[in-house]
Amino acid sequence: MPGSSGALPGDDLADWLVEKLGVRPVSRRPVGGGCIHSAWCLSVLPSGGPAPRPEPLSGGLLFAKTNTLEALPLLEAEAEGLEALARAAAGTNLRVPAPLAVGAAGNQAVLVLPWLELAGSGSAAADRAWGRLGAALAMLHRSSLVRPCTPGDRPGSFGWPRDNVIGSGPQRNGWLAGWGRFFAERRLAPQLERLERRIGALRGGQALLERVPDWLDGHAAEPCLVHGDLWSGNAAIDSTGHGVIFDPAVHRADREVDLAMARLFGGFPDPFFAGYEATWPLPGDHLRRVPLYNLYHLLNHANLFGSSYAIQAQGVIEKLLQDPPA
């Protein structure tokens, strides 16, 4: 990895930023936290060229993700998801870093976003901010029911106009009318198939797929726009006290999938859930569906990161078959 100061390596990226945004990078430093792309805080100045510079530039700083050209579809899917969430969040106090530019700069794939200063956690003010984030997410979910969020979007159906990604793994979409069938065929089945090719079939996987539609079709799910990968690493509070969400895997789904994942991998603070409930209460039995919805993420992690997650997924499958969520 290059050093943490000085101009960005290679003229291609600098020229690309001039062309796309009318700014030129003067220094950069690496930003930690990601495991797929390289992330950077860019210090930029107006280039004096014809392209409009983004406003505001938050003190001359931008956030950039870079990778090899093969990863460009991942960054394009992220950009589309952020744009959709930003449209759905209009009128709320939820901040979504809408993409400034995405594309190929020489031999690099690049996504540029506004720079956001994030705040710490643990204070009473932070708790109130997490409550507002939960409330804003509820508003986003509800408003998206009737608001198209991207070209080709279909309010009223489950899915997304095109396949995208969950982390660095493929996420199958298309459109279906029934939530139970969508979750079985477009979420769980592809992950189970990938895992079978890697390490062998999980016990009870096929039986689970056959039962999921019956379990979920009795639940009156509505096709909201969901973040899709809403664990604690993909949300924060900024320095102004606004909630921020990023790194999405968007699609139209039962809103409970976002709330379920918010309990996984460390979980969100309690005020987040209280804020959501106060704005758009969840069904009284929603916690029974949490293990089923989070099975998708355990399977995805098993495919991306290895067998320890497969062991967890196997345990969840067995428990679900013994004690169904419906």
C-alpha positions as a printed Julia matrix, in Angstrom:
326×3 Matrix{Float64}:
   0.0     0.0     0.0
   1.41    3.44   -0.81
   2.37    5.9     1.89
  -0.19    8.08    3.62
   0.68   11.45    2.13
   1.52   13.0    -1.21
  -0.3    12.85   -4.51
  -2.32    9.8    -5.42
  -0.3     7.25   -7.36
  -0.69    7.41  -11.13
  -1.86   10.24  -13.35
  -4.91    8.29  -14.54
  -6.81    8.74  -11.31
  -5.86   12.39  -10.93
  -6.91   13.12  -14.51
 -10.13   11.18  -14.02
 -11.03   13.27  -10.96
 -10.36   16.43  -12.95
 -12.61   15.22  -15.75
 -15.42   13.91  -13.56
 -15.46   16.36  -10.66
 -13.26   19.31  -11.54
 -10.92   18.63   -8.61
  -7.34   17.44   -8.34
  -6.03   15.37   -5.41
  -3.14   16.93   -3.52
  -2.77   14.26   -0.83
  -4.44   11.18    0.51
  -4.38    8.86    3.47
  -5.66    5.3     3.79
  -8.87    4.68    5.73
  -9.35    1.4     7.56
 -12.42   -0.72    8.08
 -13.02   -2.38    4.71
 -11.96   -5.85    3.61
 -12.83   -5.71   -0.12
 -11.61   -2.37   -1.49
  -8.86    0.09   -0.61
 -10.36    3.21    0.99
  -8.92    6.71    0.99
  -9.48   10.17    2.38
  -8.59   12.52   -0.46
  -7.6    16.14    0.03
  -8.55   17.97   -3.16
  -8.42   21.41   -4.69
 -10.4    22.83   -7.63
  -8.59   21.99  -10.84
  -9.71   25.1   -12.7
 -11.13   22.85  -15.42
 -14.63   22.91  -16.89
 -16.14   20.12  -14.77
 -18.21   21.32  -11.8
 -16.69   20.6    -8.44
 -19.02   18.87   -5.97
 -20.61   21.07   -3.37
 -20.11   20.94   -0.51
 -16.65   19.37   -0.38
 -16.6    19.21    3.44
 -13.43   21.2     3.82
 -11.8    19.9     0.63
 -12.06   16.2     1.54
 -13.55   13.29   -0.4
 -13.85    9.57    0.28
 -12.72    7.15   -2.43
 -12.73    3.39   -2.86
 -10.35    1.81   -5.35
  -9.81   -1.71   -6.61
  -8.79   -3.58   -9.74
 -10.93   -3.18  -12.85
 -12.5    -6.59  -12.22
 -14.19   -5.11   -9.15
 -15.91   -2.29  -11.05
 -19.31   -4.09  -11.04
 -19.16   -4.2    -7.23
 -18.57   -0.46   -7.01
 -21.27    0.24   -9.62
 -23.75   -1.85   -7.63
 -22.8     0.05   -4.47
 -23.29    3.37   -6.25
 -26.72    2.37   -7.53
 -27.74    1.2    -4.07
 -26.62    4.43   -2.45
 -28.5     6.49   -5.03
 -31.68    4.47   -4.39
 -31.38    4.83   -0.62
 -30.71    8.56   -0.94
 -33.92    8.98   -2.95
 -35.93    6.98   -0.42
 -34.4     8.9     2.49
 -35.46   12.28    1.1
 -37.44   14.14    3.74
 -35.85   12.26    6.65
 -32.81   13.21    8.7
 -30.98   10.07    7.56
 -27.79   10.78    5.62
 -26.8     8.57    2.7
 -23.52    9.44    0.94
 -24.77    9.78   -2.63
 -22.1     8.87   -5.2
 -20.17   11.69   -6.82
 -18.47    9.55   -9.48
 -17.88    5.89  -10.29
 -15.96    4.29  -13.14
 -12.61    3.17  -14.52
  -9.56    5.37  -14.06
  -6.81    3.68  -16.04
  -6.36    0.23  -14.5
  -8.36    1.08  -11.36
 -12.04    0.92  -10.48
 -13.01    3.98   -8.45
 -16.02    5.15   -6.44
 -15.97    8.67   -4.98
 -18.31    9.75   -2.18
 -18.64   12.8     0.06
 -16.37   12.72    3.08
 -18.31   12.35    6.34
 -16.88   13.04    9.78
 -18.17   10.29   12.07
 -18.72   10.72   15.8
 -17.98    8.44   18.72
 -20.55    6.41   20.66
 -21.58    5.78   24.21
 -22.92    9.19   25.24
 -26.52   10.2    25.89
 -26.34   12.36   22.78
 -25.18    9.35   20.76
 -28.06    7.28   22.13
 -30.54    9.94   21.0
 -28.89   10.0    17.59
 -29.22    6.23   17.24
 -32.88    6.58   18.13
 -33.29    9.14   15.36
 -31.49    6.81   12.96
 -33.96    4.03   13.77
 -36.89    6.39   13.25
 -35.45    7.61    9.94
 -34.97    4.06    8.69
 -38.62    3.33    9.48
 -39.6     6.41    7.47
 -37.39    5.3     4.57
 -38.93    1.82    4.58
 -42.47    3.17    4.65
 -41.99    5.87    2.0
 -40.33    3.41   -0.38
 -43.5     1.32   -0.59
 -44.95    3.7    -3.18
 -41.83    5.53   -4.39
 -39.77    4.12   -7.29
 -36.15    4.28   -6.19
 -34.23    3.49   -9.39
 -34.98    3.0   -13.1
 -36.83   -0.27  -13.55
 -37.96   -0.36   -9.92
 -41.32   -2.03   -9.24
 -43.02   -0.95   -6.02
 -45.3    -3.79   -5.02
 -42.94   -6.61   -6.03
 -40.01   -8.25   -4.26
 -36.58   -8.05   -5.85
 -34.52   -5.53   -7.82
 -34.14   -4.67  -11.52
 -30.76   -6.44  -11.75
 -28.53   -8.75   -9.78
 -26.11   -7.01   -7.42
 -23.78   -8.05   -4.61
 -23.77   -8.83   -0.89
 -20.27   -7.99    0.29
 -18.2    -9.34   -2.59
 -20.58  -12.23   -3.28
 -23.31  -12.34   -5.94
 -26.87  -11.49   -4.94
 -29.59  -12.82   -7.24
 -32.6   -10.59   -7.82
 -35.24  -10.23  -10.53
 -38.87   -9.81   -9.51
 -41.36  -12.08   -7.73
 -44.76  -11.36   -6.24
 -44.44  -13.69   -3.24
 -42.03  -12.93   -0.42
 -41.65  -16.52    0.8
 -40.73  -17.79   -2.64
 -38.36  -14.87   -3.22
 -36.49  -15.42    0.03
 -36.2   -19.17   -0.6
 -35.26  -19.02   -4.3
 -33.3   -15.77   -4.61
 -31.64  -15.58   -1.2
 -31.17  -18.92    0.55
 -30.99  -21.29   -2.44
 -28.08  -19.56   -4.25
 -26.03  -19.43   -1.05
 -26.72  -23.09   -0.27
 -25.8   -24.05   -3.84
 -22.52  -22.14   -3.68
 -21.68  -23.69   -0.33
 -22.48  -27.19   -1.58
 -19.98  -26.72   -4.41
 -17.34  -25.59   -1.93
 -17.73  -27.92    1.06
 -20.78  -30.13    0.46
 -24.48  -29.8     1.2
 -25.63  -28.69    4.63
 -27.93  -31.17    6.36
 -31.57  -30.14    6.09
 -30.89  -27.39    3.58
 -33.29  -28.7     0.95
 -35.99  -29.4     3.53
 -35.62  -25.85    4.79
 -36.02  -24.38    1.29
 -39.22  -26.35    0.77
 -40.72  -25.02    3.99
 -39.67  -21.36    3.82
 -42.52  -20.22    1.52
 -45.12  -21.63    3.89
 -43.4   -20.04    6.88
 -43.24  -16.58    5.31
 -46.33  -16.38    3.12
 -48.57  -16.21    6.18
 -46.65  -13.13    7.29
 -47.94   -9.96    5.63
 -44.58   -8.74    4.33
 -44.54   -5.59    2.21
 -41.85   -4.94   -0.43
 -39.88   -2.06    1.08
 -36.56   -0.83   -0.18
 -34.06   -2.33    2.28
 -30.4    -1.6     2.86
 -29.81   -5.35    2.72
 -26.47   -5.5     4.59
 -27.31   -3.47    7.68
 -24.83   -4.66   10.28
 -23.18   -2.28   12.74
 -20.17   -1.67   10.47
 -22.41   -0.16    7.78
 -24.07    2.54    9.88
 -22.8     5.36   12.08
 -23.55    8.74   13.62
 -21.83   11.72   12.04
 -20.33   14.73   13.8
 -23.58   16.69   13.37
 -25.65   14.0    15.11
 -27.25   12.58   11.97
 -27.48    8.87   11.3
 -25.58    7.59    8.26
 -25.91    4.32    6.34
 -23.59    3.05    3.61
 -22.23   -0.08    1.85
 -25.69   -1.39    0.89
 -26.97   -4.51   -0.89
 -30.33   -2.99   -1.8
 -33.48   -4.74   -2.97
 -37.19   -4.77   -2.18
 -37.88   -7.11    0.72
 -39.65   -7.52    4.04
 -38.44   -4.59    6.15
 -37.7    -7.06    8.94
 -34.55   -8.24    7.14
 -32.84   -4.94    7.98
 -33.95   -5.08   11.59
 -32.85   -8.7    11.87
 -29.35   -8.05   10.57
 -29.07   -5.06   12.9
 -28.97   -7.7    15.68
 -26.15   -9.7    14.05
 -22.37   -9.31   14.35
 -22.41   -7.12   17.46
 -25.75   -5.48   16.87
 -27.02   -1.9    16.99
 -27.64    0.01   20.25
 -31.04   -0.45   21.88
 -32.16    3.14   21.11
 -32.02    2.33   17.4
 -34.7    -0.36   17.78
 -36.77    1.84   20.1
 -36.68    4.66   17.55
 -37.81    2.34   14.78
 -40.64    0.85   16.88
 -41.9     4.29   17.88
 -42.17    5.29   14.22
 -43.45    2.12   12.51
 -43.97   -0.76   14.96
 -42.96   -4.25   13.87
 -45.31   -7.24   14.15
 -45.33   -8.78   17.6
 -43.81  -12.03   16.35
 -40.96  -10.47   14.34
 -38.22  -11.87   16.57
 -39.21  -15.41   15.58
 -38.1   -14.65   12.0
 -34.71  -13.18   12.97
 -32.78  -16.5    12.8
 -34.27  -17.32    9.39
 -33.47  -13.92    7.92
 -29.96  -13.88    9.35
 -29.28  -17.37    7.99
 -28.79  -15.65    4.63
 -25.89  -13.63    6.01
 -24.33  -16.59    7.81
 -24.4   -18.57    4.55
 -22.91  -15.64    2.65
 -20.12  -15.35    5.24
 -19.53  -19.1     5.0
 -19.06  -18.71    1.25
 -16.81  -15.67    1.63
 -14.84  -16.42    4.78
 -14.94  -20.1     5.63
 -16.17  -23.04    7.62
 -16.8   -21.48   11.04
 -19.81  -19.67    9.57
 -20.95  -22.89    7.89
 -21.03  -24.55   11.31
 -23.18  -21.7    12.63
 -25.48  -21.91    9.6
 -25.87  -25.67   10.06
 -26.96  -25.12   13.64
 -29.52  -22.49   12.61
 -30.99  -24.78    9.94
 -31.44  -27.59   12.45
 -33.08  -25.28   15.02
 -35.44  -23.8    12.41
 -36.59  -27.24   11.29
 -37.19  -28.23   14.9
 -38.86  -24.97   15.92
 -40.25  -23.21   12.82
 -40.8   -19.43   12.88
 -44.44  -19.86   11.86
